[in-house]
Amino acid sequence: MGQPASCQPIRTPPSTEQNKPRGGFHSASTLMQSLQTEPRSSMKTMRSFFLCALAFLSAAQAGLLDERRRRELAFSPHSSSSSSSFSSSSQRSGEICLNGGTSVPTLISGAHLFCLCADGFEGTHCERVKASHCYEGVGLYYKGTASKTVSGQTCLQWDEETRRQYLHLDINAGKHNYCRNLHYRRRPWCYVWKNLQLVWEYCDMPLCNFKPLPPVASPVPTQPEPVAEMMTCGQRTRRKQLKIVGGTVATVESHPWIAAIFWRTKSREKVFRCGGSLISACWVLTAAHCFPDGNNTKAERFTVILGKNALNESNPTVEQKFRVEKIFIHEGFDNNDGNFNNDIALVKLKTKLGKCAKESDKVRTVCLPPPQQRLQPGFTCDIAGYGKESHALWYRSQYLKEAQVNLLADNVCRQKNYYDNMITDNMFCAARPDWSQDACEGDSGGPLVCEVGSRLFLFGVISWGDGCAKELRPGVYTRVTNYNKWIEEKTHLGSITAGAMFPQK
């Protein structure tokens, strides 16, 4: 940038090389000292000085930015020996930000200021992979180089169609065999050959920063007096009417505790995430895997709607919509073995005028059974949700659906031809004897309720399964009665978590 025509050079004492500003320009303090030696004769002189000073400073900044740009353009991503440094296929010659990163320029000259990195990358030039040895949440943003499966096999390279659809911004445009989670599965995975068939397997890698909790014995709680909202818990206002897979369309009055949890994307689109169960006016119980960002989950991006019959229809006269104040994910949630251990979470609703859910024929709480309470194998229970009607379908059911399943004995579900050792004491299995009805993708977090006496009690949270309504692959549910103490610690609702409404022998 040149000087204004009215500017005259300011003479200053000679300076040493040590205190000379970069770019060959004098500092602002030098200009001020020089100004003090000039006569201040008029406002015109002052105006000319400030114009000159602005010209000097702008030119100096441009010189510094040009020098910085020359240094950064000289950066070569291939000079690093780190195994975590990569160059994106979308990188063009001369680009500074790698792996899909975006260069943010200065407002004055447009020179590069810093890189805004894509998910999974970090560093000055987005050249490093974040936590490449482990994955966070369910690994949706994992960009590391792990390529071994739990069976010890080496992953196959991703095919061209998969690269085009999902991996075009990945390392080398997806031309690699690194583990990724492309279809919202439980953890990163890849394809391998097994018995001459192409199958997918989970990768052998740990969850970041996971520290298992030591088992804590639950004390036997006292039986407090029931509170008012408990008096109607678990009571339907309408019996089942008329697919959850193989099931039937239901009205929300037959499952008035069902909650629909929605997530707002960065583009502000509202997306259905999971089901849940209203256990108190301000609390919804759901599954931990519904929040893949783990402890980084932003509660303000979630909303909960109660009394909803259909995902694509709204009825403000009966539905109750709430923003989320806080989300508690169980500290022991662990998907290291691909089985969602401790898959339970609590969602606290934000109050409106000091109140949350208002009881109606379409909105009502479900009862919690007492701690460690179990039912006999074969007991018939109900599941409900807005999930797929078939594992092969790409879309979810738009309407609330229900089905009946029977509880399976733990030793049956742990047989080798079922789920073997993937079933922990924090889970149980349920299915139909003919495998015709089951929960499916999109039902996660929803309720499994069992009628005891004249009330419905929440015994399970829909968690995971291999396929939907598949023979020898029953649905797996979080065992709610293992978490009464944890629920009480988060909600301070001792009267509800004690299971006081459960019939006494």
Coordinates of C-alpha atoms in Angstrom, one line a residue:
M1 CA 0.0 0.0 0.0
G2 CA 1.5 3.4 -0.9
Q3 CA 1.4 6.7 1.0
P4 CA -1.2 9.4 0.3
A5 CA 0.1 12.2 -2.0
S6 CA 0.0 14.7 0.9
C7 CA 2.2 12.6 3.1
Q8 CA 5.8 13.7 3.6
P9 CA 8.5 11.3 4.8
I10 CA 9.1 11.6 8.6
R11 CA 12.7 11.8 9.5
T12 CA 13.7 9.6 12.5
P13 CA 16.9 8.9 14.2
P14 CA 18.8 5.9 12.7
S15 CA 17.8 2.6 14.3
T16 CA 19.8 -0.6 14.8
E17 CA 18.8 -3.8 13.0
Q18 CA 17.6 -5.2 16.3
N19 CA 14.8 -2.7 16.8
K20 CA 13.8 -2.2 13.2
P21 CA 10.2 -3.4 12.5
R22 CA 9.6 -6.2 10.0
G23 CA 8.9 -5.2 6.5
G24 CA 11.1 -2.1 6.5
F25 CA 8.4 0.3 8.1
H26 CA 8.8 2.4 11.2
S27 CA 6.7 1.6 14.3
A28 CA 3.6 3.6 15.4
S29 CA 5.5 4.8 18.5
T30 CA 8.3 6.2 16.3
L31 CA 5.7 8.1 14.3
M32 CA 4.2 9.5 17.5
Q33 CA 7.6 10.6 18.7
S34 CA 8.2 12.3 15.4
L35 CA 4.9 14.0 15.5
Q36 CA 5.6 15.5 18.8
T37 CA 8.6 17.3 17.2
E38 CA 6.4 18.9 14.5
P39 CA 4.5 22.1 15.2
R40 CA 0.8 21.6 15.7
S41 CA -0.4 24.5 13.7
S42 CA -3.8 23.4 12.5
M43 CA -6.4 20.6 12.3
K44 CA -5.3 20.1 8.7
T45 CA -1.9 19.0 9.9
M46 CA -3.4 16.5 12.4
R47 CA -5.7 15.0 9.7
S48 CA -2.8 14.6 7.4
F49 CA -0.8 12.8 10.1
F50 CA -3.5 10.3 10.8
L51 CA -4.0 9.5 7.1
C52 CA -0.2 8.9 6.8
A53 CA -0.1 6.8 10.0
L54 CA -3.0 4.6 8.7
A55 CA -1.2 4.2 5.4
F56 CA 2.0 3.1 7.1
L57 CA 0.3 0.6 9.5
S58 CA -1.8 -0.9 6.7
A59 CA 1.2 -1.4 4.5
A60 CA 3.1 -2.9 7.4
Q61 CA 0.3 -5.4 8.1
A62 CA 0.1 -6.4 4.4
G63 CA 3.8 -7.0 4.4
L64 CA 3.6 -9.2 7.4
L65 CA 0.6 -11.2 6.1
D66 CA 2.4 -11.6 2.7
E67 CA 5.5 -12.9 4.5
R68 CA 3.3 -15.3 6.6
R69 CA 1.5 -16.5 3.4
R70 CA 4.8 -17.3 1.7
R71 CA 5.9 -19.4 4.7
E72 CA 2.7 -21.3 4.8
L73 CA 2.6 -22.0 1.1
A74 CA 6.0 -23.5 1.5
F75 CA 4.5 -26.1 3.9
S76 CA 4.6 -29.5 2.4
P77 CA 2.3 -32.2 3.9
H78 CA 4.5 -34.9 2.6
S79 CA 7.5 -33.8 4.7
S80 CA 6.0 -35.1 7.9
S81 CA 6.9 -38.5 9.1
S82 CA 3.8 -38.8 11.3
S83 CA 1.5 -41.7 10.4
S84 CA -1.4 -39.3 11.2
S85 CA -0.6 -36.7 8.5
F86 CA -2.6 -37.0 5.3
S87 CA -3.5 -35.0 2.2
S88 CA -7.2 -34.9 1.1
S89 CA -8.0 -35.8 -2.5
S90 CA -9.9 -32.5 -2.6
Q91 CA -6.7 -30.6 -1.9
R92 CA -5.6 -28.6 -4.9
S93 CA -2.1 -27.5 -5.6
G94 CA -1.1 -24.6 -3.2
E95 CA -3.9 -25.2 -0.7
I96 CA -3.0 -24.8 2.9
C97 CA -5.7 -26.6 4.8
L98 CA -5.7 -30.4 4.4
N99 CA -8.2 -33.2 4.7
G100 CA -11.3 -31.1 3.8
G101 CA -10.3 -28.2 6.0
T102 CA -11.3 -24.6 5.1
S103 CA -9.0 -21.6 4.9
V104 CA -10.3 -18.6 6.8
P105 CA -8.9 -15.3 5.4
T106 CA -8.2 -12.0 7.0
L107 CA -10.8 -9.2 6.4
I108 CA -8.2 -6.7 5.3
S109 CA -6.1 -8.4 2.7
G110 CA -7.8 -11.8 2.2
A111 CA -4.6 -13.6 3.2
H112 CA -4.9 -17.0 5.0
L113 CA -5.4 -16.6 8.7
F114 CA -6.1 -20.1 10.1
C115 CA -7.6 -23.4 9.1
L116 CA -11.1 -24.5 10.1
C117 CA -10.7 -28.3 10.2
A118 CA -13.2 -31.0 9.2
D119 CA -14.6 -33.4 11.9
G120 CA -11.9 -35.8 13.0
F121 CA -8.8 -33.6 12.1
E122 CA -6.8 -31.0 14.0
G123 CA -3.5 -29.1 13.7
T124 CA -2.4 -25.8 12.1
H125 CA -3.1 -27.3 8.6
C126 CA -5.6 -30.0 9.7
E127 CA -2.8 -32.5 9.1
R128 CA -3.3 -34.6 12.2
V129 CA -6.1 -37.1 13.0
K130 CA -7.8 -36.7 16.4
A131 CA -7.3 -39.6 18.8
S132 CA -6.4 -42.1 16.0
H133 CA -5.9 -44.9 18.5
C134 CA -9.5 -44.8 19.9
Y135 CA -13.0 -43.6 19.0
E136 CA -15.5 -41.3 20.7
G137 CA -19.2 -41.9 21.1
V138 CA -20.0 -44.5 18.4
G139 CA -17.1 -43.3 16.2
L140 CA -19.1 -41.3 13.6
Y141 CA -16.2 -38.9 13.3
Y142 CA -13.3 -41.3 13.7
K143 CA -10.6 -40.6 11.0
G144 CA -7.8 -42.8 12.3
T145 CA -6.0 -45.7 10.6
A146 CA -7.1 -48.7 12.5
S147 CA -7.7 -51.6 10.1
K148 CA -8.1 -54.8 12.2
T149 CA -11.4 -56.4 13.1
V150 CA -12.3 -58.1 16.4
S151 CA -11.6 -61.5 14.7
G152 CA -8.0 -60.3 13.8
Q153 CA -8.7 -59.9 10.1
T154 CA -7.4 -57.0 8.0
C155 CA -10.1 -54.7 6.6
L156 CA -10.8 -54.6 2.9
Q157 CA -10.5 -51.4 0.9
W158 CA -13.8 -49.5 0.6
D159 CA -15.5 -49.9 -2.7
E160 CA -15.9 -47.1 -5.2
E161 CA -19.6 -46.5 -4.6
T162 CA -19.1 -46.3 -0.8
R163 CA -16.2 -43.8 -1.4
R164 CA -18.3 -41.7 -3.7
Q165 CA -21.3 -41.5 -1.3
Y166 CA -19.7 -41.3 2.1
L167 CA -15.9 -40.9 2.0
H168 CA -15.2 -38.3 -0.7
L169 CA -13.9 -35.9 2.0
D170 CA -12.0 -38.6 3.9
I171 CA -8.3 -39.4 3.8
N172 CA -7.3 -39.9 0.1
A173 CA -10.9 -39.6 -0.9
G174 CA -11.7 -42.9 0.9
K175 CA -9.1 -45.0 -1.0
H176 CA -8.0 -47.0 2.0
N177 CA -9.1 -49.8 4.3
Y178 CA -9.4 -47.9 7.6
C179 CA -12.3 -48.5 10.0
R180 CA -15.2 -46.1 9.7
N181 CA -18.8 -45.9 11.0
L182 CA -20.8 -45.1 7.9
H183 CA -24.3 -46.3 8.8
Y184 CA -24.7 -45.3 12.4
R185 CA -23.8 -48.6 13.8
R186 CA -22.5 -49.2 17.3
R187 CA -18.8 -48.5 16.6
P188 CA -16.4 -48.3 13.7
W189 CA -16.4 -51.3 11.3
C190 CA -15.2 -52.5 8.0
Y191 CA -15.7 -55.3 5.4
V192 CA -13.8 -58.6 5.5
W193 CA -14.0 -61.9 3.7
K194 CA -15.4 -64.7 5.8
N195 CA -16.2 -68.2 4.5
L196 CA -15.9 -66.9 1.0
Q197 CA -18.5 -64.2 1.8
L198 CA -18.2 -60.4 2.1
V199 CA -19.3 -59.5 5.6
W200 CA -18.8 -56.5 7.9
E201 CA -17.2 -56.8 11.4
Y202 CA -16.6 -54.3 14.2
C203 CA -13.0 -53.1 14.5
D204 CA -10.6 -54.0 17.3
M205 CA -10.2 -50.6 19.0
P206 CA -11.1 -49.0 22.4
L207 CA -13.5 -46.3 23.3
C208 CA -11.6 -43.1 24.2
N209 CA -11.2 -42.2 27.9
F210 CA -13.3 -45.2 29.1
K211 CA -12.9 -46.1 32.7
P212 CA -15.2 -48.9 33.9
L213 CA -16.9 -48.3 37.2
P214 CA -16.5 -50.7 40.1
P215 CA -19.7 -52.5 40.9
V216 CA -21.6 -51.0 43.8
A217 CA -24.1 -53.0 45.8
S218 CA -27.5 -51.3 45.9
P219 CA -28.9 -50.9 49.4
V220 CA -32.4 -52.1 50.0
P221 CA -34.5 -48.9 49.9
T222 CA -37.2 -48.0 52.3
Q223 CA -40.7 -47.7 50.9
P224 CA -41.7 -44.0 50.9
E225 CA -45.3 -42.8 50.5
P226 CA -46.4 -42.5 46.9
V227 CA -46.5 -39.0 45.5
A228 CA -49.5 -37.6 43.5
E229 CA -48.1 -38.1 40.0
M230 CA -47.5 -41.8 40.9
M231 CA -51.1 -42.5 41.5
T232 CA -51.9 -42.7 37.8
C233 CA -48.5 -44.0 36.5
G234 CA -48.6 -47.0 34.2
Q235 CA -52.4 -46.7 33.5
R236 CA -53.6 -46.6 29.9
T237 CA -56.6 -44.5 29.0
R238 CA -57.3 -46.7 25.9
R239 CA -56.5 -50.3 25.2
K240 CA -54.5 -51.3 22.2
Q241 CA -56.3 -50.6 18.9
L242 CA -55.5 -52.2 15.9
K243 CA -45.3 -52.1 12.6
I244 CA -42.2 -52.0 15.2
V245 CA -41.7 -55.2 13.1
G246 CA -44.7 -57.5 12.8
G247 CA -46.7 -55.3 15.2
T248 CA -49.7 -53.0 14.8
V249 CA -50.5 -49.3 14.6
A250 CA -51.1 -48.0 18.1
T251 CA -52.6 -44.8 19.5
V252 CA -50.6 -42.8 21.9
E253 CA -53.3 -43.2 24.5
S254 CA -52.3 -46.9 24.8
H255 CA -48.7 -45.8 25.4
P256 CA -49.1 -42.3 27.0
W257 CA -45.5 -42.4 28.4
I258 CA -43.9 -42.6 25.0
A259 CA -41.5 -39.7 24.2
A260 CA -40.2 -38.7 20.8
I261 CA -36.7 -37.2 21.0
F262 CA -35.6 -34.9 18.2
W263 CA -32.2 -33.4 17.3
R264 CA -31.6 -30.1 15.5
T265 CA -28.8 -30.3 12.9
K266 CA -26.4 -27.5 12.1
S267 CA -28.7 -26.6 9.2
R268 CA -31.5 -26.3 11.8
E269 CA -33.3 -29.3 10.4
K270 CA -35.3 -31.3 13.0
V271 CA -34.4 -35.0 12.9
F272 CA -36.0 -37.8 14.9
R273 CA -33.3 -39.4 17.0
C274 CA -34.8 -41.9 19.6
G275 CA -37.8 -42.9 21.7
G276 CA -38.0 -42.5 25.4
S277 CA -40.3 -43.0 28.4
L278 CA -41.7 -40.4 30.7
I279 CA -41.0 -41.5 34.3
S280 CA -41.8 -38.2 36.0
A281 CA -43.2 -34.8 34.8
C282 CA -39.7 -33.5 34.0
W283 CA -37.7 -36.7 33.3
V284 CA -37.5 -39.0 30.3
L285 CA -35.5 -42.3 30.4
T286 CA -33.9 -43.4 27.2
A287 CA -30.8 -45.1 25.8
A288 CA -27.2 -43.8 26.1
H289 CA -26.3 -44.7 22.5
C290 CA -28.9 -42.1 21.3
F291 CA -26.3 -39.4 22.1
P292 CA -23.2 -40.4 20.0
D293 CA -21.3 -37.3 21.1
G294 CA -21.2 -38.6 24.7
N295 CA -20.2 -35.9 27.2
N296 CA -19.9 -33.4 24.4
T297 CA -23.6 -33.7 23.7
K298 CA -25.3 -30.2 23.5
A299 CA -28.6 -30.4 25.3
E300 CA -29.9 -27.2 23.7
R301 CA -30.0 -29.0 20.3
F302 CA -32.6 -31.5 21.5
T303 CA -36.4 -31.3 22.0
V304 CA -38.8 -33.8 23.4
I305 CA -42.4 -34.2 22.2
L306 CA -45.0 -36.1 24.3
G307 CA -48.4 -37.3 23.1
K308 CA -47.2 -37.8 19.5
N309 CA -49.1 -40.2 17.3
A310 CA -47.1 -39.6 14.0
L311 CA -43.6 -38.2 13.3
N312 CA -44.8 -36.4 10.2
E313 CA -47.9 -34.9 11.8
S314 CA -48.3 -32.4 14.6
N315 CA -51.3 -31.8 16.8
P316 CA -50.5 -28.8 19.1
T317 CA -53.8 -29.3 20.9
V318 CA -52.7 -32.7 22.4
E319 CA -48.9 -32.7 22.0
Q320 CA -46.6 -31.2 24.6
K321 CA -43.2 -30.0 23.4
F322 CA -40.2 -29.3 25.6
R323 CA -36.7 -28.0 25.2
V324 CA -34.0 -30.1 27.0
E325 CA -32.2 -28.7 30.1
K326 CA -29.7 -31.4 30.7
I327 CA -28.8 -34.9 29.5
F328 CA -27.2 -37.5 31.8
I329 CA -25.5 -40.4 30.1
H330 CA -24.5 -43.3 32.3
E331 CA -20.9 -43.0 33.3
G332 CA -20.3 -46.7 32.6
F333 CA -21.8 -46.7 29.1
D334 CA -19.4 -48.9 27.2
N335 CA -19.5 -50.2 23.6
N336 CA -16.0 -51.7 23.5
D337 CA -17.5 -55.1 22.9
G338 CA -20.2 -53.8 20.5
N339 CA -23.0 -54.6 23.0
F340 CA -23.9 -51.2 24.5
N341 CA -23.3 -52.1 28.2
N342 CA -25.0 -49.7 30.6
D343 CA -27.1 -48.3 27.7
I344 CA -29.2 -45.9 29.7
A345 CA -29.6 -42.1 29.9
L346 CA -31.8 -39.5 31.5
V347 CA -33.2 -36.4 29.8
K348 CA -34.3 -33.5 32.0
L349 CA -37.0 -31.3 30.4
K350 CA -36.9 -27.5 30.7
T351 CA -39.8 -26.2 32.7
K352 CA -42.5 -23.8 31.4
L353 CA -43.6 -21.4 34.1
G354 CA -42.1 -23.8 36.7
K355 CA -43.9 -26.9 35.3
C356 CA -43.1 -29.7 32.8
A357 CA -45.5 -32.4 31.5
K358 CA -49.2 -32.0 32.2
E359 CA -51.1 -35.2 32.7
S360 CA -53.8 -35.9 30.1
D361 CA -55.3 -39.0 28.4
K362 CA -52.3 -38.8 25.9
V363 CA -49.5 -37.9 28.3
R364 CA -48.9 -39.9 31.5
T365 CA -45.9 -41.4 33.4
V366 CA -44.9 -45.0 33.4
C367 CA -44.2 -46.8 36.7
L368 CA -40.7 -48.0 37.7
P369 CA -40.5 -51.4 39.3
P370 CA -38.5 -51.9 42.5
P371 CA -34.7 -52.3 42.4
Q372 CA -33.5 -55.8 41.2
Q373 CA -37.1 -56.9 40.5
R374 CA -37.3 -59.6 37.8
L375 CA -40.1 -61.4 36.0
Q376 CA -40.3 -65.0 35.0
P377 CA -39.1 -66.1 31.5
G378 CA -42.0 -66.2 29.1
F379 CA -43.7 -63.2 30.6
T380 CA -45.5 -61.2 27.9
C381 CA -44.5 -57.5 27.6
D382 CA -45.2 -54.6 25.2
I383 CA -42.8 -52.6 23.1
A384 CA -43.6 -49.4 21.3
G385 CA -41.8 -47.0 18.9
Y386 CA -41.5 -45.1 15.6
G387 CA -38.8 -47.3 14.1
K388 CA -38.6 -49.3 10.9
E389 CA -41.1 -52.0 10.0
S390 CA -38.4 -54.1 8.4
H391 CA -34.6 -54.0 8.7
A392 CA -34.4 -53.8 4.8
L393 CA -36.4 -50.6 4.7
W394 CA -34.5 -47.3 4.4
Y395 CA -37.3 -45.3 6.1
R396 CA -38.9 -45.3 9.5
S397 CA -42.5 -45.8 10.4
Q398 CA -44.3 -42.5 10.5
Y399 CA -46.8 -43.8 13.1
L400 CA -46.4 -45.0 16.6
K401 CA -46.5 -48.8 16.6
E402 CA -46.6 -51.6 19.2
A403 CA -45.8 -55.3 19.5
Q404 CA -45.8 -58.0 22.1
V405 CA -42.7 -60.0 23.0
N406 CA -41.9 -62.6 25.6
L407 CA -39.0 -62.5 28.1
L408 CA -36.2 -65.0 27.5
A409 CA -34.2 -66.7 30.1
D410 CA -30.6 -65.3 30.5
N411 CA -29.0 -68.6 29.9
V412 CA -30.9 -69.0 26.6
C413 CA -29.8 -65.6 25.3
R414 CA -26.2 -66.4 26.2
Q415 CA -26.1 -69.6 24.2
K416 CA -23.5 -69.6 21.4
N417 CA -26.1 -69.7 18.7
Y418 CA -27.8 -66.6 20.2
Y419 CA -25.5 -63.8 21.5
D420 CA -23.0 -65.9 23.6
N421 CA -21.0 -63.7 26.0
M422 CA -22.2 -60.3 24.6
I423 CA -25.1 -60.4 27.1
T424 CA -24.2 -58.9 30.5
D425 CA -26.2 -58.7 33.7
N426 CA -27.3 -55.2 32.7
M427 CA -29.3 -56.6 29.8
F428 CA -32.1 -59.1 29.0
C429 CA -33.5 -60.5 25.8
A430 CA -37.1 -60.7 24.5
A431 CA -38.8 -62.0 21.3
R432 CA -41.8 -63.8 19.9
P433 CA -41.6 -67.6 19.8
D434 CA -42.1 -67.5 16.1
W435 CA -39.6 -64.5 15.7
S436 CA -42.4 -62.5 14.0
Q437 CA -42.3 -59.3 16.1
D438 CA -39.3 -57.3 17.3
A439 CA -38.0 -53.8 17.9
C440 CA -36.0 -52.3 15.0
E441 CA -33.8 -49.4 14.0
G442 CA -35.4 -46.1 15.2
D443 CA -37.1 -47.7 18.2
S444 CA -33.9 -47.3 20.3
G445 CA -34.6 -45.7 23.7
G446 CA -38.2 -46.7 23.7
P447 CA -40.1 -48.6 26.4
L448 CA -40.5 -52.3 27.1
V449 CA -43.4 -52.4 29.7
C450 CA -44.9 -55.3 31.5
E451 CA -48.3 -55.3 33.1
V452 CA -48.3 -56.4 36.8
G453 CA -51.5 -55.9 38.7
S454 CA -53.4 -53.2 36.8
R455 CA -50.3 -51.1 35.9
L456 CA -47.6 -51.0 33.3
F457 CA -44.0 -51.0 34.7
L458 CA -40.9 -50.0 32.7
F459 CA -38.6 -53.1 32.8
G460 CA -36.6 -52.4 29.7
V461 CA -35.1 -49.8 27.4
I462 CA -34.9 -50.8 23.7
S463 CA -31.1 -51.1 23.1
W464 CA -29.8 -53.3 20.3
G465 CA -30.0 -56.4 18.3
D466 CA -28.7 -58.2 15.2
G467 CA -31.2 -57.3 12.5
C468 CA -34.9 -57.1 13.2
A469 CA -37.3 -60.1 13.9
K470 CA -34.5 -62.4 12.9
E471 CA -34.4 -66.0 14.1
L472 CA -32.1 -66.7 17.1
R473 CA -31.4 -62.9 17.2
P474 CA -33.9 -61.5 19.8
G475 CA -34.1 -57.8 20.8
V476 CA -31.8 -56.8 23.6
Y477 CA -33.0 -54.4 26.3
T478 CA -31.3 -52.5 29.1
R479 CA -32.4 -53.9 32.5
V480 CA -34.0 -50.9 34.2
T481 CA -34.1 -52.4 37.6
N482 CA -30.3 -52.4 37.8
Y483 CA -30.4 -48.6 37.7
N484 CA -32.9 -47.4 40.3
K485 CA -30.1 -46.1 42.5
W486 CA -28.5 -44.3 39.6
I487 CA -31.8 -42.7 38.5
E488 CA -32.4 -41.6 42.1
E489 CA -29.0 -39.9 42.3
K490 CA -29.7 -37.9 39.1
T491 CA -33.3 -37.1 39.6
H492 CA -33.7 -37.1 43.5
L493 CA -37.0 -38.9 43.0
G494 CA -36.6 -41.5 45.7
S495 CA -40.4 -42.0 45.9
I496 CA -40.5 -43.1 42.2
T497 CA -37.3 -45.1 42.0
A498 CA -38.3 -47.2 45.0
G499 CA -41.1 -48.8 42.9
A500 CA -43.7 -48.2 45.5
M501 CA -46.6 -48.9 43.1
F502 CA -45.4 -52.5 42.4
P503 CA -47.8 -55.0 44.0
Q504 CA -46.5 -56.5 47.2
K505 CA -46.6 -60.2 47.8

